Structures are given as C-alpha cells and as structure tokens.
C-alpha cells in the first residue's frame, strides 16, 4: 500500500543524501532513479509562510517569508523512517499528489 | 501488416486495460499482459475530445442539474392555427343539392353560384345543418356579385345573428356557433343581387375550452379578448405541484391586463404587446387565460412545458431561467440511483451559486457534504458517500439561502490510481446542430409557413424583393429560444442593397456582396417577438432561397476521427496552486469574470478583460520558480468576440513576453529570443478552444508567470480597454516540455510517472533471434534516453529500442547488450525536428542486426552475438532495469520469435 511521507530537511543536499541512504532513490550507472517501492519523490523546496505583498503595478512591497528548510514529499510502499525530518502539515500542505487528499500523509506515530 | 501481426507472439495496442494492467491482444490468455503503475490520478483527452481525469467513472450523475430541461409541450394548438376538416358540403355550388334553401324569397343554385333573391321586407336564406358546425369556426365565402346591403350568418335554426360583409370579394369570419349548423341570410332593397361561391366552414380553436360570453373568441392564428374574463378560456393539461415554463405573445394590444395562470397559481400580468416568459408551479390541472375583464387585444404562441424535472423541492424553492431559487429555509433534493446503496463511493461535486442575498448553500451528496458556502461562483469538492439518502441542497435547515443555484454536478471517481491512459489526438471537428427550425425553407410550397412583408413575393421557389420599403420575411413558430445560438444559412442572389438575418432580434451580418452566395452564420437569439427573419434593407434587390436554421450546440468530434495511443509520461508537478480559478491570480488593468462553459474540460472558464488602453494589461501568478531554472507552461484559451490580437507569456522577464500568441492565425511569434515561437504549439480543441504549449521559459529571472494581452508595441503588449479572451486552465512545470494537464486547487500537485513493465514471458520471447517492433513517438527532444526493451530484467542482457538523448534532434536507436557488452548499437537521426510517430523494428540474430524505420533499413551490424536460449523473459518500457523509462506515446508494440525477412520488415514498418 502506498504511503505519503512529507519531510523537511535543512538543505536540499541533506535531503537527497537521506533519501539515498534510506533507499528511496538509488544510483544506477551514475543515474539516480526511484527504488522499486518508490512511486514518487517531489522536491518541493521552499514553502511560503507569509506571501509577498505588491503594489498596484505589481512591484513587491514586502517579500515572502519562507519556512526554514527544504521540503520533499515521498510516495512509497515501504515503511520509511524519516525521524525528525518528517512533518505533518495536514490540510495546510503546500503540495499534494493528484487523486489523493491534500492531507493524505503518514500520521505521526 | 495484418498477416505479420498474426504471427507475432506479443501484440500490445491501445485497446484495453484494467487497474494495474495494460492488456495485450496477444497472447490472449493474459500471460503477456503488462503491469502498470502510477499511483496517482492523471488526465487524458478522451475519444470525444474532452480532457478528463482517467479516474472519472461516470458522466454527470445529476439529472437536470442546470435546470434547463424542458418537458414536452403541454398545450395543443397554442398558436390557434389549427383548422379542422371541411364541414360544408357542396360549398362551391357545383350541384343544386345539400343546401336547404328557403325564406320569403327563396334563393337558387345556378351556374355554380348561390343566388339570393332579395326583396324589401323579406328574407332569403341558404343553410346546412351539420352537427359538427358548432363552437368556434372559421367561415370563408366569396361574394361574386352584389348590390345587397345586408348579409348575415347565424345558426341553422336561428339564434346568434351576425352581420357579415356583402361586398364583392372573399371574406373570412370567425364565429362561435352556439347551436348546430349555419345559415346565410340576405335581405335588402327590392331588385338587389347577391351571388356567393366557395363557402367553407372549418373548426378552429380546437383543444381550448372557451366559455360563451366570456369576451374570448378565436381569430386568425390568435385568440382575441374583448373585455375578456378570467377562468373562461383554458386547457386542462397540467399536473398540480409541477413547475412549468410558460411563454406567450400578446399582440394587437389595446387596453387592460392579461396573464396566464397555472390553475390559480399566479404569474405575470402584462399590459403591452410582447413575448413573455413565466415560470409557475401549478396548483391544479388547468392553464387559464386571464383577461381580468379588461383585456382588449389578442394572444398567440402559447407554450407550456414542464421544468424542474427530477427534483423534489420544498415550497420556498422555485425553478426558472435555468436556476433554482430559494427564499429561505427548506430543501431541494433528488435521488441518484447509482449512489443508492453504494456508500463509500468517491464523488466530485460541483455547483454554481449565481445569487446570494442572504444565507448560503450546503450540498450533501449521500453524506459527502460541503460546508455552507455563501459566495457567488462555482464551487467544487470531493468526498466519499456515507449514506443511502439523497443529493440534498440545504437539507435539514442548513443554508437558508435567499438566492439561486445551478449547474449541480456529481461525478463518480474511482480510487484506482493505476489506470493506464489511452490518449486521443488528431481530431476533426464538426458543428453539433439541432433539427431544422424552418418549414418550407426552399419555398417549394410557395409562401406557406412564411409571413411575407411588403415588397416581397414568393415566385418560382424563391422569395424575391425589389427595393423600396425595408421589410422582412419571417417565421414565428415558437421554436427560437432567447440566448441559444442558431446556425442560420440562406442562399441570396443579390443585385444591390443589403440583407440581414435575425433570430428573435439577435442580428446576423449585414450582407451586401453582389452575386449569388450562401450566407451561413451563427446568431445568438435575442428577446424580440419574431423568431426567424430575413430583412431586406430598403435598397435590396434580389432573391432568397434555401433558408435553414438549426440550433448550434457547439462543436463535436467527428466520430472515430481521433487516434488513440498509450501515453507514458514522467512525473511532473503543476506549480500553479490555482490552475482553474483565476480569481486567485493577481491582476493589473484586468477584470477576471467567471463564465459558464464546460467543454472541453468540465471546469469553470474565465473571461480576462482588459480595463485599460495604452498600458499593459495582465494577470500573473507568483510561483516558486527558481531563478536560472527552465520551465514550460500550457494554457487552454479561446478568443472572445472582442478579442485582443495577441497574448504574451512572460516568465524569463516579468515585463516582456517571452513569446507572443496571435489569435488571428493561431500562430506563435518570436519576441525576446529568435526560435521561441517554433518550439511552441497551438492545438485545436472543441468549441474554439486551443491548447497552447509554451515550453520556452529558460533561465528565468523572476518568479512570476505573466499573461499579457493586447497589441504589440515595441516588443511589449499594450491592452485595449474592453477586449477580452477566455482562459480555462494554466499549468507551469519545471521541465523542458509540456505534459498532460494536472488540475490544482490550493496546492501544487504532482502526477506520478507512468511505469509499464513485466510484459511478455519466456514462452513468448525468443532469445536467440527475433524482432522487436514499436510504433512510437517521443514527447519531446530531450537529453535523456527513453527506452523499451526485451530483457532478463537487467540492463546486462537486453534488446533496446527507443529515443537517444538529444536536446535538439529527434534520434532513434537500438542497442543489443549481452552480458553487459554492446553487440550492436544502431542509430538514426531525423535532425532538429519535432517528434512524430515512427514505425521502428530491431531485428536481432547472430551476426545479423538491423534497425528499420518507416519502411527503410536505416542501420545494420553484421557482427555480434545474441543470447542463449531462455535468457530473455520480459518486455518492458524501460531499458531492462528500473532506469531510462520509456516516456512517449505508443500505438503498437509487438514481438516476433524469429528474425523477419527484409521484405517483411519493410512491410511491417511502412507507413
């Protein structure tokens, strides 16, 4: 059964390294591909906490404020342990998978 | 080709699938079927040319959700034109029979005429006692010779005496006979002459019950009121509790008040000529014409049709004008049989709130419920049914809407996320038309059915007009409906002047080209009283023929014109969080207006209108594009009737479009970079919509997706106040080409990659020799290999066929690897062209390898080994292991267990 994991790593590289170590993605002849049980890995990146504001001409007044870290969503049929990197945004999620509820994610244990 | 496929051991074509399976034609025992996974929903273009979610199992389950359904006509003879059979015998006086001749001065029948003898102080009569001559009748007679001063008609045995013309000519009289039979009675001065011929009496006003002395009588295609009364002219055809759309035309208005009542349920009261529409829920079975004792005028074209079918509603709900309107508490509901007893069904529910004065709408679809929504607009939610009740609008005292709602839709969605896609393309389109609305459009029956205006004459099978007074020929038959579109066509032979068609006052083009032409145009019906007409302006000299009017229902796909193929796509994310709701976008000098148009994708469309001239007009979306990265965008757009010439799409810069799209020729034009336009694509969809693919936003420097409109000025687009275009969806992907549409509603959304593997078997694949054939197309030229193969599940022993990595060129290749060592590597480069379907085959045999494409052997290798028996056991859309998935389109995939001859391979791959 497919499960959706939502994660947030300090950096993009740390996230990719973690996924490699966990076997979510694997390296085949120099190419990074999904492992057999992995359906999707989505590198979301920065998530907006407070949107930017603009004037009537579209010029930025106050820049957007982003959450710390780099977000990655994973869909896999494996039981995965992302430790403290796993997050649970529920209905506040910034990303979802087509055909799945916005809040579809492995619940906190 | 067909014979060759019969000898293949595996054949996969885009014909059948299950959740998790792409099913082969051969072998037919399931042993060669492919495993398929995606684990997400996806969209495709179906065989009808509609963009749909592959998880959608049903069409709209709600019946009459837009409240536009009309029942059958409840009124007969609503235009009062019906005439019965001839009730007079020997009306032409061909024989001296059938007439009862009498009176003090008995008339005679002589030489084909009825001749009255007239003397002062006496009377002379001719009569027939037909029991069917009673009630409302149309009487015509011709006076051929007359010096008489009086002529009267009355019932056979006397009674309601009515003076009628005794002057020479043909006369028509409408009379309500209160007793059987008819009697002509003449009188006057001595020596007077009165001869008449061609007497006719036919029944009129059939199906209507009209009380004597009520002030109502039948006239020429109308009912006439003279201080007419209430509840005294009616038909009994309604059902209490049902709602009806009632339309009628008031003519010849002089004074007073008129209305129609559904039994005693009130409706409009009108005091002027015009065509009126009313919606009334009846409380009985009668349709009453109401004159209030004051009405002097006439009424015709009465139509009564049921609306609101399939809905049950409390008294506060009413239905009319294609919406359901509530005045407060109370509910409306309907039963959906497909959801009865099927709790746990996933449904997508949408509805459009068109007006809110107070309260809101809560839709509860068998337990899948929305919140109470109070905003005007289209609203959509998905949920899972939990009970076996009904689809409710404001059940159990929720909502308390004072306002209106329409376009209620429920679509069943499967939970299956591993459904392969058969995607269709290459459609031809045709107009979807209703039935013919015009009778005698070729004038073969003269002017029958037409109202012919001043200066028109119908001769020799066409309608002719000479210059003079502006006038029209028309048909008003109650068949035109305000707001609907009609395809109006006619032949015109024009010598001079101008002619113009119209539907209920909605005008077509002013046509003034000399010569013989066929004018064909789509006209939106207005609100005028005349249904269909052609007006000759005062200077028009010419003729009109072959008039045809049919409701224009938009476009439809020509059946079987599209071609289906398997669509295998990579993972992609739509980075726009509101891909269909452009009110969520920012706008500058623009209005964003919701419109109701559901094709070719069942979502709301928006009209994007410029509110400025001599300045930029745009809408934009602030995305999370990363500076320096490359993106592709796609849009579904359509020009309005007052459309800008250009759209401009800007991502690289915030202010200057990367490329222009020209509505006038459906072509892209370069702006910031030469060559951008050639990479873009405009694809025709249903009803004038076009899918624009814009994969050229490379090395962006801002985070905005901008859509400009207007005219080009110095490399910029400048808006024109009032111009607009329609927009249905937008997609932004971080990759070099556009993929299928991914709807979003509040988040970015990812469609997972398609994975089709594990087809064939060791029994259907020969390792020592054989042929792998595929008819395939790449999605784009890109710098990765995309491969399908026969293998042992690894990349060490594999026969590969696919697209070679190139960001610019379309390259195909084949590769045979034995024990991880290449035995043959065969390529062909089509150059820097857009990918198209190619029929490709790789033959593998000891020291005999050949790549065939489109009937040509394009590469060979005569040195190399093949595999030992039973090594290869799997057919897959990868290179053998999990890498280099085949992303592209596939019309056919087949495997032969023997090396085919060159003749066979040429035949197999020939286009």
JSON list of C-alpha atoms in Angstrom, two decimals, chain A residues 2-106:
[
{"chain": "A", "resi": 2, "resn": "UNK", "atom": "CA", "xyz": [1.29, 3.36, -0.99]},
{"chain": "A", "resi": 3, "resn": "UNK", "atom": "CA", "xyz": [2.06, 5.87, 1.75]},
{"chain": "A", "resi": 4, "resn": "UNK", "atom": "CA", "xyz": [2.86, 9.53, 1.52]},
{"chain": "A", "resi": 5, "resn": "UNK", "atom": "CA", "xyz": [5.66, 10.96, 3.61]},
{"chain": "A", "resi": 6, "resn": "UNK", "atom": "CA", "xyz": [6.18, 14.69, 3.97]},
{"chain": "A", "resi": 7, "resn": "UNK", "atom": "CA", "xyz": [9.62, 15.75, 5.03]},
{"chain": "A", "resi": 8, "resn": "UNK", "atom": "CA", "xyz": [11.62, 18.89, 5.67]},
{"chain": "A", "resi": 9, "resn": "UNK", "atom": "CA", "xyz": [15.42, 18.84, 5.65]},
{"chain": "A", "resi": 10, "resn": "UNK", "atom": "CA", "xyz": [17.84, 21.62, 6.49]},
{"chain": "A", "resi": 11, "resn": "UNK", "atom": "CA", "xyz": [19.13, 21.66, 2.91]},
{"chain": "A", "resi": 12, "resn": "UNK", "atom": "CA", "xyz": [18.33, 20.09, -0.45]},
{"chain": "A", "resi": 13, "resn": "UNK", "atom": "CA", "xyz": [21.57, 18.11, -0.41]},
{"chain": "A", "resi": 14, "resn": "UNK", "atom": "CA", "xyz": [20.92, 16.73, 3.04]},
{"chain": "A", "resi": 15, "resn": "UNK", "atom": "CA", "xyz": [17.52, 15.61, 1.88]},
{"chain": "A", "resi": 16, "resn": "UNK", "atom": "CA", "xyz": [18.84, 13.84, -1.19]},
{"chain": "A", "resi": 17, "resn": "UNK", "atom": "CA", "xyz": [21.56, 12.16, 0.84]},
{"chain": "A", "resi": 18, "resn": "UNK", "atom": "CA", "xyz": [18.98, 10.95, 3.33]},
{"chain": "A", "resi": 19, "resn": "UNK", "atom": "CA", "xyz": [16.81, 9.52, 0.57]},
{"chain": "A", "resi": 20, "resn": "UNK", "atom": "CA", "xyz": [19.79, 7.70, -0.91]},
{"chain": "A", "resi": 21, "resn": "UNK", "atom": "CA", "xyz": [20.79, 6.28, 2.44]},
{"chain": "A", "resi": 22, "resn": "UNK", "atom": "CA", "xyz": [17.22, 5.21, 3.10]},
{"chain": "A", "resi": 23, "resn": "UNK", "atom": "CA", "xyz": [16.99, 3.53, -0.32]},
{"chain": "A", "resi": 24, "resn": "UNK", "atom": "CA", "xyz": [14.14, 5.70, -1.54]},
{"chain": "A", "resi": 25, "resn": "UNK", "atom": "CA", "xyz": [16.24, 6.58, -4.54]},
{"chain": "A", "resi": 26, "resn": "UNK", "atom": "CA", "xyz": [19.16, 4.56, -5.87]},
{"chain": "A", "resi": 27, "resn": "UNK", "atom": "CA", "xyz": [22.06, 5.20, -8.18]},
{"chain": "A", "resi": 28, "resn": "UNK", "atom": "CA", "xyz": [22.19, 3.03, -11.30]},
{"chain": "A", "resi": 29, "resn": "UNK", "atom": "CA", "xyz": [25.21, 3.51, -13.57]},
{"chain": "A", "resi": 30, "resn": "UNK", "atom": "CA", "xyz": [25.53, 7.09, -12.45]},
{"chain": "A", "resi": 31, "resn": "UNK", "atom": "CA", "xyz": [21.85, 7.86, -12.79]},
{"chain": "A", "resi": 32, "resn": "UNK", "atom": "CA", "xyz": [19.62, 8.50, -9.77]},
{"chain": "A", "resi": 33, "resn": "UNK", "atom": "CA", "xyz": [16.36, 6.58, -10.16]},
{"chain": "A", "resi": 34, "resn": "UNK", "atom": "CA", "xyz": [13.46, 5.59, -7.94]},
{"chain": "A", "resi": 35, "resn": "UNK", "atom": "CA", "xyz": [13.87, 2.40, -5.94]},
{"chain": "A", "resi": 36, "resn": "UNK", "atom": "CA", "xyz": [11.44, -0.40, -6.72]},
{"chain": "A", "resi": 37, "resn": "UNK", "atom": "CA", "xyz": [8.96, 0.56, -4.00]},
{"chain": "A", "resi": 38, "resn": "UNK", "atom": "CA", "xyz": [9.17, 4.29, -4.67]},
{"chain": "A", "resi": 39, "resn": "UNK", "atom": "CA", "xyz": [6.32, 5.82, -6.69]},
{"chain": "A", "resi": 40, "resn": "UNK", "atom": "CA", "xyz": [7.35, 9.46, -6.46]},
{"chain": "A", "resi": 41, "resn": "UNK", "atom": "CA", "xyz": [9.83, 11.87, -4.96]},
{"chain": "A", "resi": 42, "resn": "UNK", "atom": "CA", "xyz": [8.90, 15.53, -5.24]},
{"chain": "A", "resi": 43, "resn": "UNK", "atom": "CA", "xyz": [11.48, 18.17, -4.45]},
{"chain": "A", "resi": 44, "resn": "UNK", "atom": "CA", "xyz": [9.24, 20.96, -3.27]},
{"chain": "A", "resi": 45, "resn": "UNK", "atom": "CA", "xyz": [11.92, 23.25, -1.90]},
{"chain": "A", "resi": 46, "resn": "UNK", "atom": "CA", "xyz": [10.95, 26.35, 0.00]},
{"chain": "A", "resi": 47, "resn": "UNK", "atom": "CA", "xyz": [7.44, 26.66, 1.38]},
{"chain": "A", "resi": 48, "resn": "UNK", "atom": "CA", "xyz": [5.85, 30.07, 1.74]},
{"chain": "A", "resi": 49, "resn": "UNK", "atom": "CA", "xyz": [4.79, 31.02, 5.27]},
{"chain": "A", "resi": 50, "resn": "UNK", "atom": "CA", "xyz": [3.70, 34.60, 4.54]},
{"chain": "A", "resi": 51, "resn": "UNK", "atom": "CA", "xyz": [3.06, 35.58, 0.93]},
{"chain": "A", "resi": 52, "resn": "UNK", "atom": "CA", "xyz": [4.70, 38.66, -0.53]},
{"chain": "A", "resi": 53, "resn": "UNK", "atom": "CA", "xyz": [2.70, 41.83, -0.98]},
{"chain": "A", "resi": 54, "resn": "UNK", "atom": "CA", "xyz": [2.62, 44.02, -4.09]},
{"chain": "A", "resi": 55, "resn": "UNK", "atom": "CA", "xyz": [1.55, 47.47, -5.14]},
{"chain": "A", "resi": 56, "resn": "UNK", "atom": "CA", "xyz": [-0.97, 48.22, -7.88]},
{"chain": "A", "resi": 57, "resn": "UNK", "atom": "CA", "xyz": [1.75, 47.96, -10.53]},
{"chain": "A", "resi": 58, "resn": "UNK", "atom": "CA", "xyz": [2.89, 44.59, -9.29]},
{"chain": "A", "resi": 59, "resn": "UNK", "atom": "CA", "xyz": [6.03, 45.84, -7.61]},
{"chain": "A", "resi": 60, "resn": "UNK", "atom": "CA", "xyz": [6.92, 43.95, -4.48]},
{"chain": "A", "resi": 61, "resn": "UNK", "atom": "CA", "xyz": [6.22, 45.77, -1.21]},
{"chain": "A", "resi": 62, "resn": "UNK", "atom": "CA", "xyz": [7.18, 43.12, 1.29]},
{"chain": "A", "resi": 63, "resn": "UNK", "atom": "CA", "xyz": [8.93, 39.92, 0.26]},
{"chain": "A", "resi": 64, "resn": "UNK", "atom": "CA", "xyz": [7.55, 36.49, 1.02]},
{"chain": "A", "resi": 65, "resn": "UNK", "atom": "CA", "xyz": [8.58, 34.81, 4.24]},
{"chain": "A", "resi": 66, "resn": "UNK", "atom": "CA", "xyz": [9.54, 31.15, 3.89]},
{"chain": "A", "resi": 67, "resn": "UNK", "atom": "CA", "xyz": [9.65, 28.33, 6.39]},
{"chain": "A", "resi": 68, "resn": "UNK", "atom": "CA", "xyz": [13.11, 27.12, 7.19]},
{"chain": "A", "resi": 69, "resn": "UNK", "atom": "CA", "xyz": [14.38, 24.08, 5.38]},
{"chain": "A", "resi": 70, "resn": "UNK", "atom": "CA", "xyz": [13.82, 22.23, 2.14]},
{"chain": "A", "resi": 71, "resn": "UNK", "atom": "CA", "xyz": [10.64, 20.18, 1.70]},
{"chain": "A", "resi": 72, "resn": "UNK", "atom": "CA", "xyz": [10.49, 16.83, -0.05]},
{"chain": "A", "resi": 73, "resn": "UNK", "atom": "CA", "xyz": [7.38, 14.64, -0.46]},
{"chain": "A", "resi": 74, "resn": "UNK", "atom": "CA", "xyz": [7.81, 10.90, -0.95]},
{"chain": "A", "resi": 75, "resn": "UNK", "atom": "CA", "xyz": [5.30, 8.26, -2.04]},
{"chain": "A", "resi": 76, "resn": "UNK", "atom": "CA", "xyz": [6.44, 4.73, -1.33]},
{"chain": "A", "resi": 77, "resn": "UNK", "atom": "CA", "xyz": [5.06, 1.33, -0.46]},
{"chain": "A", "resi": 78, "resn": "UNK", "atom": "CA", "xyz": [7.89, 0.85, 2.06]},
{"chain": "A", "resi": 79, "resn": "UNK", "atom": "CA", "xyz": [7.70, 1.71, 5.72]},
{"chain": "A", "resi": 80, "resn": "UNK", "atom": "CA", "xyz": [10.19, 4.54, 5.96]},
{"chain": "A", "resi": 81, "resn": "UNK", "atom": "CA", "xyz": [11.63, 6.30, 8.97]},
{"chain": "A", "resi": 82, "resn": "UNK", "atom": "CA", "xyz": [12.44, 9.94, 8.36]},
{"chain": "A", "resi": 83, "resn": "UNK", "atom": "CA", "xyz": [12.90, 10.62, 12.03]},
{"chain": "A", "resi": 84, "resn": "UNK", "atom": "CA", "xyz": [12.68, 14.26, 12.97]},
{"chain": "A", "resi": 85, "resn": "UNK", "atom": "CA", "xyz": [12.66, 15.29, 9.32]},
{"chain": "A", "resi": 86, "resn": "UNK", "atom": "CA", "xyz": [9.11, 14.07, 8.84]},
{"chain": "A", "resi": 87, "resn": "UNK", "atom": "CA", "xyz": [6.42, 16.76, 9.11]},
{"chain": "A", "resi": 88, "resn": "UNK", "atom": "CA", "xyz": [2.64, 16.63, 9.26]},
{"chain": "A", "resi": 89, "resn": "UNK", "atom": "CA", "xyz": [1.11, 19.66, 7.59]},
{"chain": "A", "resi": 90, "resn": "UNK", "atom": "CA", "xyz": [-2.31, 18.03, 7.09]},
{"chain": "A", "resi": 91, "resn": "UNK", "atom": "CA", "xyz": [-4.70, 20.37, 5.28]},
{"chain": "A", "resi": 92, "resn": "UNK", "atom": "CA", "xyz": [-2.08, 23.11, 5.33]},
{"chain": "A", "resi": 93, "resn": "UNK", "atom": "CA", "xyz": [0.12, 21.13, 2.95]},
{"chain": "A", "resi": 94, "resn": "UNK", "atom": "CA", "xyz": [1.72, 23.12, 0.15]},
{"chain": "A", "resi": 95, "resn": "UNK", "atom": "CA", "xyz": [1.82, 20.11, -2.17]},
{"chain": "A", "resi": 96, "resn": "UNK", "atom": "CA", "xyz": [-0.36, 17.11, -2.90]},
{"chain": "A", "resi": 97, "resn": "UNK", "atom": "CA", "xyz": [-0.49, 14.16, -5.25]},
{"chain": "A", "resi": 98, "resn": "UNK", "atom": "CA", "xyz": [-3.14, 14.16, -7.95]},
{"chain": "A", "resi": 99, "resn": "UNK", "atom": "CA", "xyz": [-6.03, 11.98, -6.85]},
{"chain": "A", "resi": 100, "resn": "UNK", "atom": "CA", "xyz": [-5.01, 11.99, -3.20]},
{"chain": "A", "resi": 101, "resn": "UNK", "atom": "CA", "xyz": [-6.40, 14.22, -0.48]},
{"chain": "A", "resi": 102, "resn": "UNK", "atom": "CA", "xyz": [-4.28, 17.19, 0.45]},
{"chain": "A", "resi": 103, "resn": "UNK", "atom": "CA", "xyz": [-3.92, 15.77, 3.94]},
{"chain": "A", "resi": 104, "resn": "UNK", "atom": "CA", "xyz": [-3.04, 12.25, 2.80]},
{"chain": "A", "resi": 105, "resn": "UNK", "atom": "CA", "xyz": [0.13, 11.51, 4.73]},
{"chain": "A", "resi": 106, "resn": "UNK", "atom": "CA", "xyz": [1.51, 9.02, 7.18]}
]
